[in-house]
CSV table of C-alpha atoms and ligand atoms in Angstrom, one decimal:
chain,number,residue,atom,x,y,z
A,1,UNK,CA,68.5,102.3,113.2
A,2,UNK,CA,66.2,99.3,112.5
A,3,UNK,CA,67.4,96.7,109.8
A,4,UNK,CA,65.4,98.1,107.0
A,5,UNK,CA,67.3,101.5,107.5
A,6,UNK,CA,70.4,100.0,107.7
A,7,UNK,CA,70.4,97.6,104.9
A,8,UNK,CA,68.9,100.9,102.4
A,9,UNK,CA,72.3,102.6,103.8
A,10,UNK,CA,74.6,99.6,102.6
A,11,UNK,CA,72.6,99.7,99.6
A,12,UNK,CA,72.8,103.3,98.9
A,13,UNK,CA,76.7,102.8,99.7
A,14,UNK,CA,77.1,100.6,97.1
A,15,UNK,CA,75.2,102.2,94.8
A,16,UNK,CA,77.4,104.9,95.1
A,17,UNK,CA,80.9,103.4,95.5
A,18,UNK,CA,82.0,105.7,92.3
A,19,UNK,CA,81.6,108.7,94.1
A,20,UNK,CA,84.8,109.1,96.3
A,21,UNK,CA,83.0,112.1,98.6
A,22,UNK,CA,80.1,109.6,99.3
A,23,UNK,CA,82.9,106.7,100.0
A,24,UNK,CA,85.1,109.0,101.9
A,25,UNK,CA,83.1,111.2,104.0
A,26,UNK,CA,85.2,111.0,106.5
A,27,UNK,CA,89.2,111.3,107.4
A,28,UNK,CA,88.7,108.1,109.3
A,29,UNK,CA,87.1,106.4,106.7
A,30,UNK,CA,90.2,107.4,104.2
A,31,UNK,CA,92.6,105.7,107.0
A,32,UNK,CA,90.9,103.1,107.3
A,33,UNK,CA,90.9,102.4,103.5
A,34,UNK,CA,94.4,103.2,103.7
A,35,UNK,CA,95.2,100.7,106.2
A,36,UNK,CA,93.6,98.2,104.2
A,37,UNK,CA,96.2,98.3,101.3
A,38,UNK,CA,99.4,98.1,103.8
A,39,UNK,CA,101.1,95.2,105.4
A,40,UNK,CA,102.3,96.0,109.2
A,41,UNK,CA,105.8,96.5,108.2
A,42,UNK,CA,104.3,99.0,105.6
A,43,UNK,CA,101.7,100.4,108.1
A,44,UNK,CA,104.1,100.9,111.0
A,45,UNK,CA,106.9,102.3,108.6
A,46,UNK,CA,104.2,105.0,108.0
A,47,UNK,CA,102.8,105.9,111.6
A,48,UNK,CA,105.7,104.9,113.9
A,49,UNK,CA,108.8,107.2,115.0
A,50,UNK,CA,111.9,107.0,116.4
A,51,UNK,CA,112.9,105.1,119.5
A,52,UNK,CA,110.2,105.8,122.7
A,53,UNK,CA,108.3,107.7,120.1
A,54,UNK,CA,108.1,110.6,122.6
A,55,UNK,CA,108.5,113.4,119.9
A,56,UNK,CA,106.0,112.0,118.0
A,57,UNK,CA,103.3,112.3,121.0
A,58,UNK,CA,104.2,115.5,122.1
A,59,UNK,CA,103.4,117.0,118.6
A,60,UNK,CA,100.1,115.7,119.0
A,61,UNK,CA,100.1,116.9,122.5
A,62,UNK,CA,101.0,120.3,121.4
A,63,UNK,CA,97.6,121.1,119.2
A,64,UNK,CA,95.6,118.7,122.2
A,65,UNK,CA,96.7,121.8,124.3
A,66,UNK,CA,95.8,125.0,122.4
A,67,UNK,CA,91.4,125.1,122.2
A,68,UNK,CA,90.2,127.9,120.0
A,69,UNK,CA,87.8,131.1,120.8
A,70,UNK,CA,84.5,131.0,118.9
A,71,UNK,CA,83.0,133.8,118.2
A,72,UNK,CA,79.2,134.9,117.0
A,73,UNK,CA,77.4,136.9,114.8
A,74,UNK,CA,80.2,137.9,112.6
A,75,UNK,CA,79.2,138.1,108.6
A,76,UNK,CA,81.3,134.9,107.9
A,77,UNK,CA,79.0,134.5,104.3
A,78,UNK,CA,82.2,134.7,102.4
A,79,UNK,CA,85.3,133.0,102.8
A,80,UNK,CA,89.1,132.8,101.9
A,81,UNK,CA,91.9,130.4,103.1
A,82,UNK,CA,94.2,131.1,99.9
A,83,UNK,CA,97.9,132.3,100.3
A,84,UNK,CA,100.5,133.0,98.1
A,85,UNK,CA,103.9,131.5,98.9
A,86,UNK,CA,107.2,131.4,96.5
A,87,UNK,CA,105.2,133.7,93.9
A,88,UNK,CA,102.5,130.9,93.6
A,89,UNK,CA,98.4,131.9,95.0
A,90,UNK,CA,97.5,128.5,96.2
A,91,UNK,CA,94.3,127.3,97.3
A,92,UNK,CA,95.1,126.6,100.9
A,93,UNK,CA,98.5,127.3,103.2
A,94,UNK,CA,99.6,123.3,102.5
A,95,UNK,CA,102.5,121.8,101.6
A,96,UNK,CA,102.6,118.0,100.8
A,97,UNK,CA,105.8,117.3,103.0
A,98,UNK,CA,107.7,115.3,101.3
A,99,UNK,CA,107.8,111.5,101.9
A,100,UNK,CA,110.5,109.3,100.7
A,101,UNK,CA,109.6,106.3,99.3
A,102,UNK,CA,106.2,107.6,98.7
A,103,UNK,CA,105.6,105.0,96.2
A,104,UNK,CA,105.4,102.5,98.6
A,105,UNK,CA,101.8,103.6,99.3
A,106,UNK,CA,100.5,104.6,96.0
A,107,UNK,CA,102.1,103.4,92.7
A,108,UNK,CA,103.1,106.5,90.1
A,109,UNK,CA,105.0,107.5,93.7
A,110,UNK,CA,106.1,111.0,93.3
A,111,UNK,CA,103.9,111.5,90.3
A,112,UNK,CA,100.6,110.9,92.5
A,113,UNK,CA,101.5,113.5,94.8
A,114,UNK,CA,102.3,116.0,91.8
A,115,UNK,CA,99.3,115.6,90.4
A,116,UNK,CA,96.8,116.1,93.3
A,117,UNK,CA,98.8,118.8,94.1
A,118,UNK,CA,97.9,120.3,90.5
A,119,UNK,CA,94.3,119.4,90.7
A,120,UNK,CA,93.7,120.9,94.4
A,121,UNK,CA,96.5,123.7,93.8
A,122,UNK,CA,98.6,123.4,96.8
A,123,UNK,CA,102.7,122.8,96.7
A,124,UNK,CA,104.1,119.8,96.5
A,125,UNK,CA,107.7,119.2,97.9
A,126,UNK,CA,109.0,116.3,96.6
A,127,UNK,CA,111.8,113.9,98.3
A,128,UNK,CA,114.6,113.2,96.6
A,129,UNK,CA,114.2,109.7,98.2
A,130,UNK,CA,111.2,108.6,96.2
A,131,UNK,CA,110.2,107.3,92.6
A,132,UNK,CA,110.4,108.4,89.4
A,133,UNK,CA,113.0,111.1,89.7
A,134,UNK,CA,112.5,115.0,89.7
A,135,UNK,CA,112.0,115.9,86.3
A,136,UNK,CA,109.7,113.2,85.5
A,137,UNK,CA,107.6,114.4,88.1
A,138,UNK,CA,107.9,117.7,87.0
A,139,UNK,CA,106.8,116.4,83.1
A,140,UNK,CA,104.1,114.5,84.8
A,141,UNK,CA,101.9,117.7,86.3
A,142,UNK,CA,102.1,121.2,86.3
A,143,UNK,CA,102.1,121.8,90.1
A,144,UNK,CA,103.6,124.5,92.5
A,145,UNK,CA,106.4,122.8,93.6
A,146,UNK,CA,109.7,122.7,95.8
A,147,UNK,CA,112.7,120.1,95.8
A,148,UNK,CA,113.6,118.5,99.1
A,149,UNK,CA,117.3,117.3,99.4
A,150,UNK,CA,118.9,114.6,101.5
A,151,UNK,CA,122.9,115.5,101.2
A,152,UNK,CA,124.4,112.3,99.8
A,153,UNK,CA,127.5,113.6,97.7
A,154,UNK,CA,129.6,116.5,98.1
A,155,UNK,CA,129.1,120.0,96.5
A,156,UNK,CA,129.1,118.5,92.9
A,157,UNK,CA,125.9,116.4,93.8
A,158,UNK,CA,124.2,119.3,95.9
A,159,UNK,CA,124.8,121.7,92.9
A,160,UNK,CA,123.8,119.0,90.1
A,161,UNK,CA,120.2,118.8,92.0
A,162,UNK,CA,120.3,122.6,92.7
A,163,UNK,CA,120.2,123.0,88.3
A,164,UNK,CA,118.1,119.7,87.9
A,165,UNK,CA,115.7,121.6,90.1
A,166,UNK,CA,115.9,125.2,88.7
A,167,UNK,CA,115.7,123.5,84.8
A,168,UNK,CA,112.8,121.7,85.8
A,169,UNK,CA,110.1,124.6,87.2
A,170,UNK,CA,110.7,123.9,91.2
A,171,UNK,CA,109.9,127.0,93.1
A,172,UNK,CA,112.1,126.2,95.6
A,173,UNK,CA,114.7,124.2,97.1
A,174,UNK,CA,115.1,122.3,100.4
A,175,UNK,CA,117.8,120.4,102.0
A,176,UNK,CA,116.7,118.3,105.3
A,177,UNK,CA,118.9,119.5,108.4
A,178,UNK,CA,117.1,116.9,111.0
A,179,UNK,CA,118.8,114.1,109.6
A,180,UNK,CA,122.7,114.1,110.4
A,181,UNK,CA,122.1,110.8,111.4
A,182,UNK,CA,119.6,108.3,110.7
A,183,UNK,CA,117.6,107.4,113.5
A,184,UNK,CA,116.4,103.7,115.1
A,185,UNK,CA,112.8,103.7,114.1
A,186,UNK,CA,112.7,100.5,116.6
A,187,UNK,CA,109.0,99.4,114.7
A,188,UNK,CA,111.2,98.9,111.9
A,189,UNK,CA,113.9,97.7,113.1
A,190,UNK,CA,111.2,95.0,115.1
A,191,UNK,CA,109.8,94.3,111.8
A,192,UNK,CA,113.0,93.9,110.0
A,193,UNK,CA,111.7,96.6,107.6
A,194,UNK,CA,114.2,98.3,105.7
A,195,UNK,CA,114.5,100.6,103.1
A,196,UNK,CA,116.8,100.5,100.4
A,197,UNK,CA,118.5,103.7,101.5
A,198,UNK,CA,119.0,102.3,105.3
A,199,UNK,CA,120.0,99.4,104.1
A,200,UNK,CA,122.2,100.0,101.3
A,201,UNK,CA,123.6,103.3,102.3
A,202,UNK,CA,127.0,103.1,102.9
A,203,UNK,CA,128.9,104.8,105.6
A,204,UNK,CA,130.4,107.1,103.2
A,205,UNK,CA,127.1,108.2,101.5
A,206,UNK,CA,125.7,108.9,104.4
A,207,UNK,CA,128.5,111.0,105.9
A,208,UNK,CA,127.7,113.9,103.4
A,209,UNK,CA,124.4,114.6,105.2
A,210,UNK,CA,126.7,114.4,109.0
A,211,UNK,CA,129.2,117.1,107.2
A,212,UNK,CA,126.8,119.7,105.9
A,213,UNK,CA,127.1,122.7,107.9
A,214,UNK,CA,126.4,126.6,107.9
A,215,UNK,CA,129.4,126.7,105.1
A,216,UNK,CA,127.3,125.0,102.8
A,217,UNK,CA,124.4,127.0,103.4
A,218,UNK,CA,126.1,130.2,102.5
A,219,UNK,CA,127.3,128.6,99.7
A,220,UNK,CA,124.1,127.2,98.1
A,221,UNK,CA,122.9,130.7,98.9
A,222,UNK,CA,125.9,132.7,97.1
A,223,UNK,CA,126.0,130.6,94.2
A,224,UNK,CA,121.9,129.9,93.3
A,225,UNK,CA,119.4,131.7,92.4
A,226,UNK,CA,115.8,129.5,93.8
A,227,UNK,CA,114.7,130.2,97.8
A,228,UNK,CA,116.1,128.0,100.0
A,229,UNK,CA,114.5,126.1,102.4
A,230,UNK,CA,115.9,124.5,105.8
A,231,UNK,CA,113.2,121.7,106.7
A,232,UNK,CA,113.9,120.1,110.1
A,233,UNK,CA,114.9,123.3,112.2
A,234,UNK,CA,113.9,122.4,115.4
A,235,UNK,CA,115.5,125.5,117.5
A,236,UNK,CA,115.2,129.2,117.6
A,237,UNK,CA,118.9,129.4,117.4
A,238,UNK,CA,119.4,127.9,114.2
A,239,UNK,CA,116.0,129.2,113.0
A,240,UNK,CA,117.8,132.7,113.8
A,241,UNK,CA,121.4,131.7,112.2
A,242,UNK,CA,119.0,130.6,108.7
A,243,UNK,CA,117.7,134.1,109.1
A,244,UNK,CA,120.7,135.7,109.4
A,245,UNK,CA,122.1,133.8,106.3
A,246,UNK,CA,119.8,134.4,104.1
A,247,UNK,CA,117.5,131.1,104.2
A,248,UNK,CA,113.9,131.9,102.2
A,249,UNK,CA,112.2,129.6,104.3
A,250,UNK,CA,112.6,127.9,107.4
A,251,UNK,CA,110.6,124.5,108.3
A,252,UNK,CA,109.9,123.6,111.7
A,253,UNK,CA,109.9,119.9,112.1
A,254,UNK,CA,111.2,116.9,113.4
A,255,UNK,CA,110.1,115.1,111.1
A,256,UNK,CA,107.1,113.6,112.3
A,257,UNK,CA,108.7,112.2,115.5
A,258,UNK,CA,111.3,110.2,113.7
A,259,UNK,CA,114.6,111.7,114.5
A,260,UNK,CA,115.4,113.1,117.5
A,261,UNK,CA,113.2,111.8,120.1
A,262,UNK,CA,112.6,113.2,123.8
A,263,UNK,CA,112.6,116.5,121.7
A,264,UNK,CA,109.8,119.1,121.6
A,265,UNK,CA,106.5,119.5,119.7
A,266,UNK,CA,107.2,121.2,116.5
A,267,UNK,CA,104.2,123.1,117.4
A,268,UNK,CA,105.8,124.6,120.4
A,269,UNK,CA,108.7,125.7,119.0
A,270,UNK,CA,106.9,127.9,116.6
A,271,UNK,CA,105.9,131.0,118.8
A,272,UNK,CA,109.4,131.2,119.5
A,273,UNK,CA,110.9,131.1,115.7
A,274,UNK,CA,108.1,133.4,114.9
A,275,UNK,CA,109.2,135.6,117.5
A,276,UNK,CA,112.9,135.7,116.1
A,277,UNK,CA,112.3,135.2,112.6
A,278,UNK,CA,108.8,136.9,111.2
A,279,UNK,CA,109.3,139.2,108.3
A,280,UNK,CA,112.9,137.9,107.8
A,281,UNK,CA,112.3,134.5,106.0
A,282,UNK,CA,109.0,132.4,105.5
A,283,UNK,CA,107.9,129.8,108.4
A,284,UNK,CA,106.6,126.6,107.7
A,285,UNK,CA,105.7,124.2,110.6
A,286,UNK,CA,104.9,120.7,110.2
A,287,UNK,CA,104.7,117.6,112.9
A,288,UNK,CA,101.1,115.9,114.3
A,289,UNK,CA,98.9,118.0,112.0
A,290,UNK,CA,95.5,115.8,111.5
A,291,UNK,CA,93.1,118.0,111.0
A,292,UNK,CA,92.1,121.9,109.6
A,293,UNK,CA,91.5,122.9,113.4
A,294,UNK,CA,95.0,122.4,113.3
A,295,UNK,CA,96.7,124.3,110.3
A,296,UNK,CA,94.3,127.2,112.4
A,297,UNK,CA,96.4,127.2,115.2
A,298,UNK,CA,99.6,126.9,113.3
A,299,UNK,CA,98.5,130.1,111.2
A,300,UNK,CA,97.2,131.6,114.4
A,301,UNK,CA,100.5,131.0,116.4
A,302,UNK,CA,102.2,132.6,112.6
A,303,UNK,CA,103.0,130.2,110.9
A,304,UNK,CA,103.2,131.2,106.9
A,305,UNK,CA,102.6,127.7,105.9
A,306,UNK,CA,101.9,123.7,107.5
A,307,UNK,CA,103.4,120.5,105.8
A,308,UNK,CA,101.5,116.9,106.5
A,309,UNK,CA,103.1,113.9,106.1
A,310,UNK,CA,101.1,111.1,107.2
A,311,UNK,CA,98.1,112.7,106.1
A,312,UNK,CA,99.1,112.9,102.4
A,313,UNK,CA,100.3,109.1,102.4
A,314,UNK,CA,96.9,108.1,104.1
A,315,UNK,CA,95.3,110.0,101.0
A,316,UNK,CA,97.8,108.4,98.5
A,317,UNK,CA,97.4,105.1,100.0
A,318,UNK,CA,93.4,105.4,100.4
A,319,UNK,CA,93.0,106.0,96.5
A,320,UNK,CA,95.8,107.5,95.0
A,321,UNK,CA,95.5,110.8,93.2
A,322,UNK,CA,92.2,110.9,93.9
A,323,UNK,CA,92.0,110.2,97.6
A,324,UNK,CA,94.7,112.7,98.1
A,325,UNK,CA,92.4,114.9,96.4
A,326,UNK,CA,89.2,113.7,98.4
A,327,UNK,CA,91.6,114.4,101.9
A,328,UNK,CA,92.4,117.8,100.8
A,329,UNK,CA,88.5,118.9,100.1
A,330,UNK,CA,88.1,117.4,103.1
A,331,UNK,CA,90.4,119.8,105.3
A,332,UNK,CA,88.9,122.8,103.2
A,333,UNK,CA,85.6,121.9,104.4
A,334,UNK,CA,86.4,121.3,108.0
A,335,UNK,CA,88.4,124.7,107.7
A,336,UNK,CA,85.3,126.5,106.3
A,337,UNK,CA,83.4,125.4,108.9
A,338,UNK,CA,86.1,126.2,111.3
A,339,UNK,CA,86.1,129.9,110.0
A,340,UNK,CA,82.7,130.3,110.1
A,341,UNK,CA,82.2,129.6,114.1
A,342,UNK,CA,85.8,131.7,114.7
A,343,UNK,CA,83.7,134.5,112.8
A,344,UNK,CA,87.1,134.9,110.4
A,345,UNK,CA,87.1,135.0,106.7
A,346,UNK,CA,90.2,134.8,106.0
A,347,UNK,CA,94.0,134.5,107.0
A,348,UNK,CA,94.3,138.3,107.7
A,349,UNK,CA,92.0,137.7,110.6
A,350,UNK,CA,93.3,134.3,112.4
A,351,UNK,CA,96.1,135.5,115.2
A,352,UNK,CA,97.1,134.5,118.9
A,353,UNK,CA,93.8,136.3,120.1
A,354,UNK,CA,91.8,133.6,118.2
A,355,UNK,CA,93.8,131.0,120.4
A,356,UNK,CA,93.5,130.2,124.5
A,357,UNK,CA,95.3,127.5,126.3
A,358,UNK,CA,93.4,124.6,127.6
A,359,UNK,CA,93.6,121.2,129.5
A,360,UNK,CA,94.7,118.9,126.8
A,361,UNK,CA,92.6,116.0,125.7
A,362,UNK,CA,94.0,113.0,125.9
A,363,UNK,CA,91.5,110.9,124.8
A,364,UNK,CA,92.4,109.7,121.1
A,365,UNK,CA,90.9,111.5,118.3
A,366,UNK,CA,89.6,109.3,115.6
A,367,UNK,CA,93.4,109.7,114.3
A,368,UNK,CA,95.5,110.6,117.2
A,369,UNK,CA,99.1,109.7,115.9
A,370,UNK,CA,99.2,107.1,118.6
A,371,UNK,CA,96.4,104.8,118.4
A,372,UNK,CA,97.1,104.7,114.7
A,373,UNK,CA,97.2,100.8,114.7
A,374,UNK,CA,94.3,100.8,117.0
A,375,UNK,CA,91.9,101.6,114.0
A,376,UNK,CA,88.4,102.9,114.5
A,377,UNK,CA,85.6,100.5,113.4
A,378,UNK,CA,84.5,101.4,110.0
A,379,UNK,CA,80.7,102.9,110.4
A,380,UNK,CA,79.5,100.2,108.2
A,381,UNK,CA,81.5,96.8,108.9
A,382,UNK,CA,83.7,97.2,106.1
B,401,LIG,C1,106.7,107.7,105.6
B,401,LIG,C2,107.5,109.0,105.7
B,401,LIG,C3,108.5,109.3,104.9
B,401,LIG,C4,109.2,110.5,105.1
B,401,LIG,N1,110.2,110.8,104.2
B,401,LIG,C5,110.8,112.1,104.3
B,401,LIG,C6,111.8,112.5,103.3
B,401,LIG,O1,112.1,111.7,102.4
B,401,LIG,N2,112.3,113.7,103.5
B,401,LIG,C7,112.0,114.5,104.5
B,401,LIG,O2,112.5,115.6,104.6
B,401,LIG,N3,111.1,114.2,105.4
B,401,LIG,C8,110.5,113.0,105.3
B,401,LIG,N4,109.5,112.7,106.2
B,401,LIG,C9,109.0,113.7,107.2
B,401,LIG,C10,107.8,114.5,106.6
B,401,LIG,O3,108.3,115.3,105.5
B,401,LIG,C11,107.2,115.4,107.6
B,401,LIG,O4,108.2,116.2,108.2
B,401,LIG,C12,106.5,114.7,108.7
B,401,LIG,O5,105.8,113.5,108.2
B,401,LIG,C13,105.4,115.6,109.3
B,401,LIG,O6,104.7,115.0,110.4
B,401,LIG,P1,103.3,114.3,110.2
B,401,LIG,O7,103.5,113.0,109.5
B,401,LIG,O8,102.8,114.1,111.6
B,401,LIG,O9,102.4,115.2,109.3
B,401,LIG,C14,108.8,111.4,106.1
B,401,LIG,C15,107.7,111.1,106.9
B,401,LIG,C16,107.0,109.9,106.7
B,401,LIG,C17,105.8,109.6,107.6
């Protein structure tokens, strides 16, 4: 490109800096805006995981080694990636996982989440670790949307939530099971970046969460009327005993690599869970998902649903509501284009066959979880 060219690009760019798809044209380009508005502690808070960070690769790893089957000549003029999940038809199988503290990366916090999830219609699942609280969120947009619970109080605090959540308009409910303990997150801990939670739980708040067992499922389920949701199953076995209770859905995760590490993808697990559980409850998988290729192979593989985590806060964090928003058309386009060269039109049509097994790659992806803080240059300087 010869200076003339280049400098009518920069100038064009400018020219257009109000129009968030010409500024974001790219997932890279939202990241790197993102990264832009954190410190490191706040950066590394975001991308890093527990300990070796050895969960967190190998659900990366997991989509690096599935490749999918093109196929040709196909009439692929229409197309639908809707779904209906918890009586809502939503624009694409997503779920904004829920992210505590999500306020650190765009203020409104929970609010900003809420209402990109109402503009793009997708749920939201909001933590119960973040800011403002639930039914100001709820006030705040009129969003499909599910509770996520961390168990700090015994069965008086789990109920009080449980009818906070049904008066409020959430679809559903979730309680976190990955967390009995709280992990070492060493970047954190390097960084001497903690959260008002790690630091100021006390050992007795935190023992709820380390007592909350199969009891207390069957409970919730006897005595409330919303789905229940168990995010962080990360085992056919339980996946099987939610089933077997009752559960409405069950969310495969580890939580992005940040509790137990040396465990498996969360991508890998799935075949098995869907093996076990399909039919019987909902299946949500989340972990390492960066791009639409990806919520392809998790739908392939039967998954009812994906979550992303990191994604969503690299939207927030980019330009609040609205880069959220900007991510999310994003993924629809790459999945419309995805669809197209599959020669599928819609979920009905995306199974196993569509998948193959392949060499993984394991050159980084312009947002491979692990070169996160190695940043790719923005295409114009910036
Ligand atoms: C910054 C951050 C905060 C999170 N906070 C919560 C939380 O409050 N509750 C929860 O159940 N999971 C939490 N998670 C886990 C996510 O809900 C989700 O399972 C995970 O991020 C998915 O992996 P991904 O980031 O690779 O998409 C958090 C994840 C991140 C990155």
């Amino acid at each position: 490109m010869s200076k003339q060219e280049k400098k009518q690009v920069t100038d064009t760019e400018m020219a257009n800096q109000a129009d968030l798809s010409y500024r974001f044209a790219t997932i890279h380009e939202l990241i790197h805006a993102a990264h832009k508005t954190c410190s490191q502690g706040t950066w590394d808070y975001l991308a890093g995981g527990s300990d070796s960070e050895t969960t967190l690769r190998r659900n990366r790893h997991g989509y690096d080694k599935l490749a999918l089957r093109p196929r040709a000549m196909v009439d692929v003029s229409t197309f639908d990636p809707s779904v209906e999940f918890m009586g809502k038809k939503i624009r694409l199988p997503l779920i904004l996982a829920p992210v505590g503290s999500i306020e650190t990366f765009a203020e409104g916090g929970g609010v900003v989440t809420a209402q990109a999830a109402e503009r793009f219609n997708v749920f939201d699942m909001l933590s119960s670790r973040c800011t403002p609280g639930l039914e100001a969120v709820a006030q705040a947009a009129d969003n499909p949307r599910i509770f996520q619970l961390y168990v700090r109080g015994g069965d008086e605090f789990v109920d009080d939530h449980a009818k906070r959540a049904i008066d409020s308009g959430y679809d559903a409910f979730a309680v976190t099971v990955d967390s009995a303990t709280y992990s070492r997150r060493e970047r954190d801990l390097a960084n001497r970046y903690l959260k008002k939670w790690r630091s100021n739980v006390t050992t007795d708040e935190n023992v709820w969460q380390a007592q909350w067992t199969w009891d207390n499922v069957k409970r919730f389920k006897d005595k409330w009327d919303i789905p229940l949701i168990l995010k962080g199953i990360g085992d056919v076995d339980d996946a099987g005993r939610a089933c077997e209770e009752g559960v409405d859905g069950v969310y495969i995760s580890n939580h992005g690599g940040r509790a137990l590490d040396h465990g498996r993808g969360s991508i890998e697990i799935l075949p098995e869970v869907v093996a076990e559980c399909k039919g019987k409850t909902k299946i949500i998988v989340d972990g390492g998902i960066q791009r639409a290729t990806d919520i392809v192979k998790a739908k392939a593989l039967g998954a009812d649903m994906v979550g992303i985590g990191r994604l969503q806060c690299i939207g927030c964090a980019a330009a609040g509501v609205d880069g959220l928003v900007r991510l999310l058309e994003i993924l629809e386009e790459e999945l419309s284009i995805a669809f197209g060269l599959m020669g599928v039109t819609n979920w009905a049509q995306v199974g196993a066959d569509n998948l193959r097994a392949a060499d993984p790659v394991h050159e980084p992806s312009v947002w491979s979880s692990h070169i996160m803080t190695q940043l790719p240059a923005h295409p114009y300087g910036g």
